[in-house]
Amino acid sequence: MSINDKAIDAAFVGAGAKLGLEIWCIEDLQLAPVPKSSHGKFYSGNTYIILNTVLLKNGLPQHDIHYWLGKDAKEADMAMASDKALELDASLGSYAVQYREAQGQETEKFLSYFKPCIIPLNGVFSSELGRSNSETYRVILLTCKGDHVAYVKEVPFSRSSLNHNDVFILDTASKIFLFSGCNSSIQERAKALEVVQYIKDNKHGGSCEVATIEDGKFVGDSDVGEFWSLFGGYAPITQGTLPTIQKPEIQPVKLFWISFQGKLCQVGTDSLKKEMLNSDKCYMLDCDTEIFVWMGRSTSVTERKTSVSTIEGTLYSQGRSTGTHITFLTEGSETVTFRSYFEGWPQKVEQNLYEEGRGKVAAIFKKQGYDVKELPEEDWQPFINCRGILKVWRVNGNEVSIVPVVEQHKLFSGDCYIVQYTYPGNEKDEHLFYAWLGCNSMMEDRDDAIYHMNAMVDSTKGNSVLAQVIGGKEPIQFYAIFQALIVLKGGISARYKRFIQEKAITDETYDEKKTALFRVQGSGPNNMQAVQVDIPTWQPISVREGSEPDAFWDALGGKLEYPGEKDIKGYVEDPYLFVCTITEGDIQVKEIFNFSQDDLTTEDVLILDCHNEIYVWIGQHANVRSKQALSLGMKFLEKDILVEGLSLETPIYVVAEGHEPSFFTRFFEWDSLKACMHGNSFERKLAILKGQMQKMGVSKRSPWKAYDFHSTRTTPDRSRSKSIGSDELRRSVSPAAHISSSKFNAPNSRRFSSPIPIARKLFSGTSPDHSSANNKAFIDPCTKEIKADGSVVSQTCKEPSFSSRKGHDMKLDEAELDDLNTYPYERLKVTSDDPVQGIDVTRREAYLSHEEFQVMFGMTKRAFYELPKWRQNKHKISLNLF
C-alpha cells in the first residue's frame, strides 16, 4: 500500500516516535492534540484517536490504535475518526492493529491504558481551555463493574438505580460513598475503591472523606444514615434477580469479501483457510459479537476507508449492538484471536531462518529439521543465589531415598527425582522444590514424584516455590543450581526396569565399566551439563564449506540454497498474564493487559506465560492449593491460548502469594510492602485508601540485577560448600545487595523472562564439587591412562569434570604447559593427514610449542588461557583446533 494515495494529516507527523500514549481529539473536523495532563478525560460529545506505543524485547516498537466514539458525538466526527485511524496506521507502516471503541463498551485493552478507569464527561472538548465548556461540579451516582478493569458509568441519581448485584459510587461535594451490593464480588469492590481513590485525588484535591456502605446494614452507623438521607431516606431496594450466565448460542463464523463498491460477498463459513485471503482485497470476518476487518497489504487507504464505511453501515442496517467490537488488521499483523478462526494458520515466522543457531552450517541443519545450537555471545546470569544447599531424592514407587551428596549431580533419564534447594533470601532462607521427571521415565513414577514433592512442600507450611521440569527441557536456572549436572542413560526404578523387560528393549543404563559418550554443553562454567548420548558407529571427518563431498549433502536430503550470512538470534517474546476461572475441572482464562503487581488479587489464580516457562500464582484467598496448581498449569499448556506452539514439557512453577521469588517478581515493579499485607482485596485497598497500610518494615524492591557469582562463599578448592548452615547462608551476600539494574518504569512496558539455555560449550578440569590432580583425556566418566600407542593402561571411574577457575576461565598451570610434549600444528589440527595419537583432543593447542603458538594465535599461551572459554573456542575453531 502506498502512503501517497492521500496525504497523511499533518497532526500525525512524528507520531509513534516516543513510547506511551498519544491522543488527538476531533474538534470542528480537525485533529487537536490532547495534553498529557488530560489523558483519560473523555467527553461524550467528541471522538478521539489514541495511539499506544510500547517497545518489545526484540527492540522493535509495537503500535496499537484505538478510535473512541462518544455517545453524543456527531456522525461526521465518527466517520472522520475511522478515516484518521487508517491514515495514522499508514503513516506507521500499516503494521498497527486498530480497535473501534464505543463509549461504555470499550475493550479491556483500551481501559488498561487509563488505570484505574475513565469517567466520560458530559459536553465537548475545547483545545483552548483544555476542558469542557459546560462542565460544572455536581453530585453524581456511578456504577462500577469489573475486577481487573473498571467499567464506570453514570446512572440517574435515584434510589431506583441501586441494586444488589453491583457496586455504586456516590460523589458529593464533601464525601464519597461506596455502596456494595450484597451480591457483588470482593474483587469488584476492591476495584471500585481504586476508582474512589481516583475521584478523591482528581476531583477533591485528595482531601475529602470516604465512607463504605454495605448493602443490608442501615442502623448504628452515621455514614449509613447520611448516605440514605441523600436519597430521601431509607427504603428497601428492589430485590431483582441474580444475573444468570446463559451459554450463548454459537453462531457460525462467516467470511465476506468487501468489493470496491462496498458490497459484501460471502466466501466461506466455519472451515476457513488462510489461502482464502488475497493481498489485494479486504475482508470481513463476522464472529457475531466481534467483527474483524482484514486488509490486504496491497490495498490502498481509499479501499480500506470504503471497507470501514461498509462494515459500520452493515452493522447499523442489521440492528447490531453499538457495542460490537470491531478490530482492523493489516495483512501480517493478525492477532491471536483472528488466527484462531482459521484452520492450520502457520506459526508466526521470525525474520531469522533459525532461532538458536549462529553459524551458516547451523542454518543448513536447521533447515533440514535438525536441532542445532551453538555458542552464545554472552553468559546467562541468575536472579537468585546459586550457592545454597542442595538435596536430591530418587523416587522409586512409594520409596523416596536421599541421593548421597557426591552422587546428587547424576540423574538417570529413566528415573524421577525431587530436588530441594535452599538459598538466602531477604531476611530468611527460601526453599525451591523441583520434580525432575526423566524424559524416559514412567508416568506412574512421575505421578509419585509430584505427590511426594507436594508432601515435602506441605512440611514447609506451603512457604516454598515448587516446579515441574522434564528432562531435556530444564530452565537454565535449574542447571545453575546444580552447576555441573550429568544426565545418564537408562534408569534404576523398578517400573522402568519392568517396562524395558516387557517391551524387550535393550537396557542402556549407564555402566561405569563400559565406554560412554557425553555431550557437554552449557552457557557458562556455572551451569554445565554432560548428557550421555549414543556412541556413533562412524568416524567423524571435518568438512570445509565449498568442498563438501556428495555424501555430506545426501545425508541432509540433498543440496539446497542456504543463507550466506549469520542470522541474529531471535528474542523471547514478552510475557502475558492471565486470570483463571475454574469450572467443573476445566479452566477459562482471560488476559490482563498492561499488567502490574496490583493485578495479583488474593482471591484469584493467575498464570504468567513467559513462553519458555510458566508461573501459576495462587492468592492466599483462592480456592486452589498448590497440589492442584500443577494440573492447572498443564491444562493451560494444552489450551495454548496464544497459539504459540507451547510444548507440554514447558517448565511449570507454582508460586504462593507472599512467597514470590525474585525470578518471578522481576516481571513487575514490585512493592514488598503490598505483598505483605493481610486481608482480602477489599480490606487491603481500603487500608491503603485510609492510610492504614501495615508497616511491615520491608522496603520497596527494585527490579533485580543478575546475581554476582563471584561474591559468594566457596571452599578453598573453589567448590561449592555443601554444609553451610542457615545462619551462614544469611551472612553470605544476598542478591538484594546487588540491585542496580535499570528500572522499567513505563506503565505500559512489560517484563521479560530469562533467556533460553541455548549454548553448547566444552569444559574439562575441575567440577564445583571435586578437584582434579591431573589432566587426563576426557573420554567418558571413567578416566583412562593412555600410552603413546593409544592402549589403555588403567581406568579410574569418576564423573566428568568441568573447570571453574576464576569463575569462567579454563586455565592450565605453567608447569603443566611446560611438561607437555610438543607437536607441529600440521599434526595437531583436526583435518591432519597424520594426526597425533594419545593427546587430549579437547586441548590440541596446548601441545603447540610456545613459538608456534605465538605465531598461530598472535598471543602467548598465558594470555590465551586468561580469555573467557567461548573466546578460546572461537580462536580454536578458526584454526581447526576445535
PDB file of C-alpha atoms in Angstrom, residues 122-290:
ATOM      1  CA  ASN A 122     -20.754  15.466  29.529  1.00  0.00           C
ATOM      2  CA  GLY A 123     -20.091  18.196  26.992  1.00  0.00           C
ATOM      3  CA  VAL A 124     -17.353  18.650  24.422  1.00  0.00           C
ATOM      4  CA  PHE A 125     -13.609  19.119  24.484  1.00  0.00           C
ATOM      5  CA  SER A 126     -12.096  22.558  23.934  1.00  0.00           C
ATOM      6  CA  SER A 127      -8.414  22.725  22.975  1.00  0.00           C
ATOM      7  CA  GLU A 128      -8.268  26.367  24.049  1.00  0.00           C
ATOM      8  CA  LEU A 129      -9.433  25.757  27.603  1.00  0.00           C
ATOM      9  CA  GLY A 130      -8.423  22.109  27.857  1.00  0.00           C
ATOM     10  CA  ARG A 131     -11.770  21.337  29.484  1.00  0.00           C
ATOM     11  CA  SER A 132     -15.462  21.093  28.733  1.00  0.00           C
ATOM     12  CA  ASN A 133     -17.226  24.395  28.165  1.00  0.00           C
ATOM     13  CA  SER A 134     -20.203  23.043  30.097  1.00  0.00           C
ATOM     14  CA  GLU A 135     -18.523  21.154  32.948  1.00  0.00           C
ATOM     15  CA  THR A 136     -19.689  22.076  36.467  1.00  0.00           C
ATOM     16  CA  TYR A 137     -19.290  20.185  39.726  1.00  0.00           C
ATOM     17  CA  ARG A 138     -22.411  18.256  40.675  1.00  0.00           C
ATOM     18  CA  VAL A 139     -23.419  15.246  42.744  1.00  0.00           C
ATOM     19  CA  ILE A 140     -23.279  12.107  40.609  1.00  0.00           C
ATOM     20  CA  LEU A 141     -24.040   8.415  41.051  1.00  0.00           C
ATOM     21  CA  LEU A 142     -21.774   5.969  39.258  1.00  0.00           C
ATOM     22  CA  THR A 143     -21.940   2.230  38.769  1.00  0.00           C
ATOM     23  CA  CYS A 144     -18.628   0.374  38.735  1.00  0.00           C
ATOM     24  CA  LYS A 145     -18.263  -3.073  37.172  1.00  0.00           C
ATOM     25  CA  GLY A 146     -15.246  -5.301  36.574  1.00  0.00           C
ATOM     26  CA  ASP A 147     -12.488  -6.872  38.633  1.00  0.00           C
ATOM     27  CA  HIS A 148      -9.234  -6.169  36.779  1.00  0.00           C
ATOM     28  CA  VAL A 149     -10.527  -3.230  34.717  1.00  0.00           C
ATOM     29  CA  ALA A 150     -13.303  -0.912  35.815  1.00  0.00           C
ATOM     30  CA  TYR A 151     -16.270  -0.040  33.611  1.00  0.00           C
ATOM     31  CA  VAL A 152     -17.604   3.171  35.164  1.00  0.00           C
ATOM     32  CA  LYS A 153     -20.911   4.606  34.025  1.00  0.00           C
ATOM     33  CA  GLU A 154     -23.036   7.461  35.344  1.00  0.00           C
ATOM     34  CA  VAL A 155     -26.605   6.472  36.220  1.00  0.00           C
ATOM     35  CA  PRO A 156     -29.581   8.600  37.359  1.00  0.00           C
ATOM     36  CA  PHE A 157     -29.194   9.886  40.914  1.00  0.00           C
ATOM     37  CA  SER A 158     -32.113   7.876  42.232  1.00  0.00           C
ATOM     38  CA  ARG A 159     -32.759   5.039  44.683  1.00  0.00           C
ATOM     39  CA  SER A 160     -34.193   3.006  41.801  1.00  0.00           C
ATOM     40  CA  SER A 161     -30.728   2.916  40.197  1.00  0.00           C
ATOM     41  CA  LEU A 162     -29.321   0.887  43.092  1.00  0.00           C
ATOM     42  CA  ASN A 163     -29.390  -2.911  43.068  1.00  0.00           C
ATOM     43  CA  HIS A 164     -27.913  -5.846  44.981  1.00  0.00           C
ATOM     44  CA  ASN A 165     -25.594  -7.019  42.202  1.00  0.00           C
ATOM     45  CA  ASP A 166     -23.360  -4.030  41.503  1.00  0.00           C
ATOM     46  CA  VAL A 167     -21.066  -1.566  43.233  1.00  0.00           C
ATOM     47  CA  PHE A 168     -22.013   2.150  43.242  1.00  0.00           C
ATOM     48  CA  ILE A 169     -20.088   5.336  43.964  1.00  0.00           C
ATOM     49  CA  LEU A 170     -21.934   8.449  45.148  1.00  0.00           C
ATOM     50  CA  ASP A 171     -19.735  11.524  44.731  1.00  0.00           C
ATOM     51  CA  THR A 172     -20.777  14.580  46.735  1.00  0.00           C
ATOM     52  CA  ALA A 173     -19.013  17.848  47.410  1.00  0.00           C
ATOM     53  CA  SER A 174     -17.644  16.775  50.812  1.00  0.00           C
ATOM     54  CA  LYS A 175     -17.733  12.976  50.880  1.00  0.00           C
ATOM     55  CA  ILE A 176     -17.510   9.963  48.577  1.00  0.00           C
ATOM     56  CA  PHE A 177     -19.729   6.966  49.391  1.00  0.00           C
ATOM     57  CA  LEU A 178     -19.058   3.435  48.165  1.00  0.00           C
ATOM     58  CA  PHE A 179     -22.165   1.226  48.212  1.00  0.00           C
ATOM     59  CA  SER A 180     -21.543  -2.501  47.705  1.00  0.00           C
ATOM     60  CA  GLY A 181     -24.452  -4.655  46.601  1.00  0.00           C
ATOM     61  CA  CYS A 182     -24.662  -7.850  48.634  1.00  0.00           C
ATOM     62  CA  ASN A 183     -24.168  -9.982  45.511  1.00  0.00           C
ATOM     63  CA  SER A 184     -21.111  -8.098  44.240  1.00  0.00           C
ATOM     64  CA  SER A 185     -17.714  -9.809  44.396  1.00  0.00           C
ATOM     65  CA  ILE A 186     -14.842  -8.812  46.646  1.00  0.00           C
ATOM     66  CA  GLN A 187     -12.687  -8.139  43.585  1.00  0.00           C
ATOM     67  CA  GLU A 188     -15.280  -5.712  42.163  1.00  0.00           C
ATOM     68  CA  ARG A 189     -15.484  -3.882  45.484  1.00  0.00           C
ATOM     69  CA  ALA A 190     -11.703  -3.639  45.643  1.00  0.00           C
ATOM     70  CA  LYS A 191     -11.504  -2.291  42.084  1.00  0.00           C
ATOM     71  CA  ALA A 192     -14.206   0.273  42.911  1.00  0.00           C
ATOM     72  CA  LEU A 193     -12.047   1.527  45.788  1.00  0.00           C
ATOM     73  CA  GLU A 194      -9.348   2.347  43.234  1.00  0.00           C
ATOM     74  CA  VAL A 195     -11.946   4.448  41.394  1.00  0.00           C
ATOM     75  CA  VAL A 196     -12.853   6.159  44.674  1.00  0.00           C
ATOM     76  CA  GLN A 197      -9.182   6.994  45.188  1.00  0.00           C
ATOM     77  CA  TYR A 198      -9.037   8.369  41.641  1.00  0.00           C
ATOM     78  CA  ILE A 199     -12.059  10.602  42.212  1.00  0.00           C
ATOM     79  CA  LYS A 200     -10.717  11.766  45.555  1.00  0.00           C
ATOM     80  CA  ASP A 201      -7.365  12.749  44.047  1.00  0.00           C
ATOM     81  CA  ASN A 202      -8.663  14.308  40.818  1.00  0.00           C
ATOM     82  CA  LYS A 203     -11.911  15.977  41.848  1.00  0.00           C
ATOM     83  CA  HIS A 204     -11.330  16.731  45.518  1.00  0.00           C
ATOM     84  CA  GLY A 205      -7.635  17.515  45.570  1.00  0.00           C
ATOM     85  CA  GLY A 206      -7.020  14.487  47.766  1.00  0.00           C
ATOM     86  CA  SER A 207      -8.936  15.942  50.718  1.00  0.00           C
ATOM     87  CA  CYS A 208     -12.394  14.541  51.302  1.00  0.00           C
ATOM     88  CA  GLU A 209     -13.965  11.853  53.463  1.00  0.00           C
ATOM     89  CA  VAL A 210     -14.642   8.355  52.201  1.00  0.00           C
ATOM     90  CA  ALA A 211     -17.399   6.132  53.583  1.00  0.00           C
ATOM     91  CA  THR A 212     -18.129   2.497  52.699  1.00  0.00           C
ATOM     92  CA  ILE A 213     -21.748   1.317  52.857  1.00  0.00           C
ATOM     93  CA  GLU A 214     -22.610  -2.366  52.903  1.00  0.00           C
ATOM     94  CA  ASP A 215     -25.886  -3.475  51.410  1.00  0.00           C
ATOM     95  CA  GLY A 216     -28.299  -4.569  54.159  1.00  0.00           C
ATOM     96  CA  LYS A 217     -26.766  -2.548  57.003  1.00  0.00           C
ATOM     97  CA  PHE A 218     -28.769   0.577  57.857  1.00  0.00           C
ATOM     98  CA  VAL A 219     -28.561   1.101  61.610  1.00  0.00           C
ATOM     99  CA  GLY A 220     -25.866   2.082  64.079  1.00  0.00           C
ATOM    100  CA  ASP A 221     -23.662   3.879  61.559  1.00  0.00           C
ATOM    101  CA  SER A 222     -23.783   7.631  60.927  1.00  0.00           C
ATOM    102  CA  ASP A 223     -22.360   7.204  57.411  1.00  0.00           C
ATOM    103  CA  VAL A 224     -25.186   4.827  56.531  1.00  0.00           C
ATOM    104  CA  GLY A 225     -27.779   7.324  57.750  1.00  0.00           C
ATOM    105  CA  GLU A 226     -26.136  10.152  55.813  1.00  0.00           C
ATOM    106  CA  PHE A 227     -25.998   8.041  52.642  1.00  0.00           C
ATOM    107  CA  TRP A 228     -29.708   7.174  52.686  1.00  0.00           C
ATOM    108  CA  SER A 229     -30.709  10.719  53.585  1.00  0.00           C
ATOM    109  CA  LEU A 230     -29.316  11.824  50.215  1.00  0.00           C
ATOM    110  CA  PHE A 231     -31.937   9.557  48.607  1.00  0.00           C
ATOM    111  CA  GLY A 232     -34.730  10.941  50.781  1.00  0.00           C
ATOM    112  CA  GLY A 233     -34.459   8.280  53.483  1.00  0.00           C
ATOM    113  CA  TYR A 234     -34.058   4.511  53.573  1.00  0.00           C
ATOM    114  CA  ALA A 235     -36.365   2.237  51.617  1.00  0.00           C
ATOM    115  CA  PRO A 236     -35.773  -1.373  50.525  1.00  0.00           C
ATOM    116  CA  ILE A 237     -34.029  -1.880  47.225  1.00  0.00           C
ATOM    117  CA  THR A 238     -35.970  -3.862  44.668  1.00  0.00           C
ATOM    118  CA  GLN A 239     -34.847  -7.451  45.106  1.00  0.00           C
ATOM    119  CA  GLY A 240     -34.436  -8.169  41.437  1.00  0.00           C
ATOM    120  CA  THR A 241     -32.791 -11.382  40.299  1.00  0.00           C
ATOM    121  CA  LEU A 242     -29.241 -12.636  40.278  1.00  0.00           C
ATOM    122  CA  PRO A 243     -27.601 -12.333  36.882  1.00  0.00           C
ATOM    123  CA  THR A 244     -27.729 -15.696  35.151  1.00  0.00           C
ATOM    124  CA  ILE A 245     -24.935 -16.903  32.947  1.00  0.00           C
ATOM    125  CA  GLN A 246     -26.526 -18.334  29.831  1.00  0.00           C
ATOM    126  CA  LYS A 247     -24.483 -20.274  27.368  1.00  0.00           C
ATOM    127  CA  PRO A 248     -24.691 -18.178  24.203  1.00  0.00           C
ATOM    128  CA  GLU A 249     -25.912 -19.806  21.050  1.00  0.00           C
ATOM    129  CA  ILE A 250     -22.889 -20.422  18.895  1.00  0.00           C
ATOM    130  CA  GLN A 251     -23.251 -18.635  15.582  1.00  0.00           C
ATOM    131  CA  PRO A 252     -21.278 -19.805  12.542  1.00  0.00           C
ATOM    132  CA  VAL A 253     -18.255 -17.708  11.687  1.00  0.00           C
ATOM    133  CA  LYS A 254     -18.607 -16.153   8.234  1.00  0.00           C
ATOM    134  CA  LEU A 255     -16.000 -14.655   5.933  1.00  0.00           C
ATOM    135  CA  PHE A 256     -17.018 -11.946   3.428  1.00  0.00           C
ATOM    136  CA  TRP A 257     -15.084 -10.222   0.659  1.00  0.00           C
ATOM    137  CA  ILE A 258     -15.728  -6.470   0.567  1.00  0.00           C
ATOM    138  CA  SER A 259     -15.948  -5.265  -3.031  1.00  0.00           C
ATOM    139  CA  PHE A 260     -14.781  -1.885  -4.301  1.00  0.00           C
ATOM    140  CA  GLN A 261     -18.434  -0.832  -4.476  1.00  0.00           C
ATOM    141  CA  GLY A 262     -18.910  -1.612  -0.760  1.00  0.00           C
ATOM    142  CA  LYS A 263     -20.814  -4.893  -1.159  1.00  0.00           C
ATOM    143  CA  LEU A 264     -20.345  -7.997   0.973  1.00  0.00           C
ATOM    144  CA  CYS A 265     -19.788 -11.305  -0.843  1.00  0.00           C
ATOM    145  CA  GLN A 266     -19.600 -14.414   1.334  1.00  0.00           C
ATOM    146  CA  VAL A 267     -16.615 -16.624   0.540  1.00  0.00           C
ATOM    147  CA  GLY A 268     -16.644 -19.144   3.402  1.00  0.00           C
ATOM    148  CA  THR A 269     -18.003 -20.228   6.753  1.00  0.00           C
ATOM    149  CA  ASP A 270     -16.517 -22.086   9.741  1.00  0.00           C
ATOM    150  CA  SER A 271     -13.891 -24.187   7.895  1.00  0.00           C
ATOM    151  CA  LEU A 272     -11.693 -21.279   6.893  1.00  0.00           C
ATOM    152  CA  LYS A 273      -8.207 -21.358   5.394  1.00  0.00           C
ATOM    153  CA  LYS A 274      -5.586 -18.626   5.244  1.00  0.00           C
ATOM    154  CA  GLU A 275      -5.438 -19.175   1.477  1.00  0.00           C
ATOM    155  CA  MET A 276      -8.926 -17.614   1.185  1.00  0.00           C
ATOM    156  CA  LEU A 277      -7.391 -14.193   1.902  1.00  0.00           C
ATOM    157  CA  ASN A 278      -5.904 -12.279  -1.051  1.00  0.00           C
ATOM    158  CA  SER A 279      -3.447  -9.437  -0.540  1.00  0.00           C
ATOM    159  CA  ASP A 280      -5.295  -7.128  -2.949  1.00  0.00           C
ATOM    160  CA  LYS A 281      -8.658  -7.359  -1.177  1.00  0.00           C
ATOM    161  CA  CYS A 282     -10.360  -6.510   2.110  1.00  0.00           C
ATOM    162  CA  TYR A 283     -12.468  -8.997   4.076  1.00  0.00           C
ATOM    163  CA  MET A 284     -14.905  -9.045   6.980  1.00  0.00           C
ATOM    164  CA  LEU A 285     -14.813 -11.919   9.468  1.00  0.00           C
ATOM    165  CA  ASP A 286     -18.170 -11.936  11.269  1.00  0.00           C
ATOM    166  CA  CYS A 287     -17.874 -13.654  14.671  1.00  0.00           C
ATOM    167  CA  ASP A 288     -21.265 -12.392  15.920  1.00  0.00           C
ATOM    168  CA  THR A 289     -20.169 -10.392  18.997  1.00  0.00           C
ATOM    169  CA  GLU A 290     -16.919  -9.364  17.350  1.00  0.00           C
TER     170      GLU A 290
END
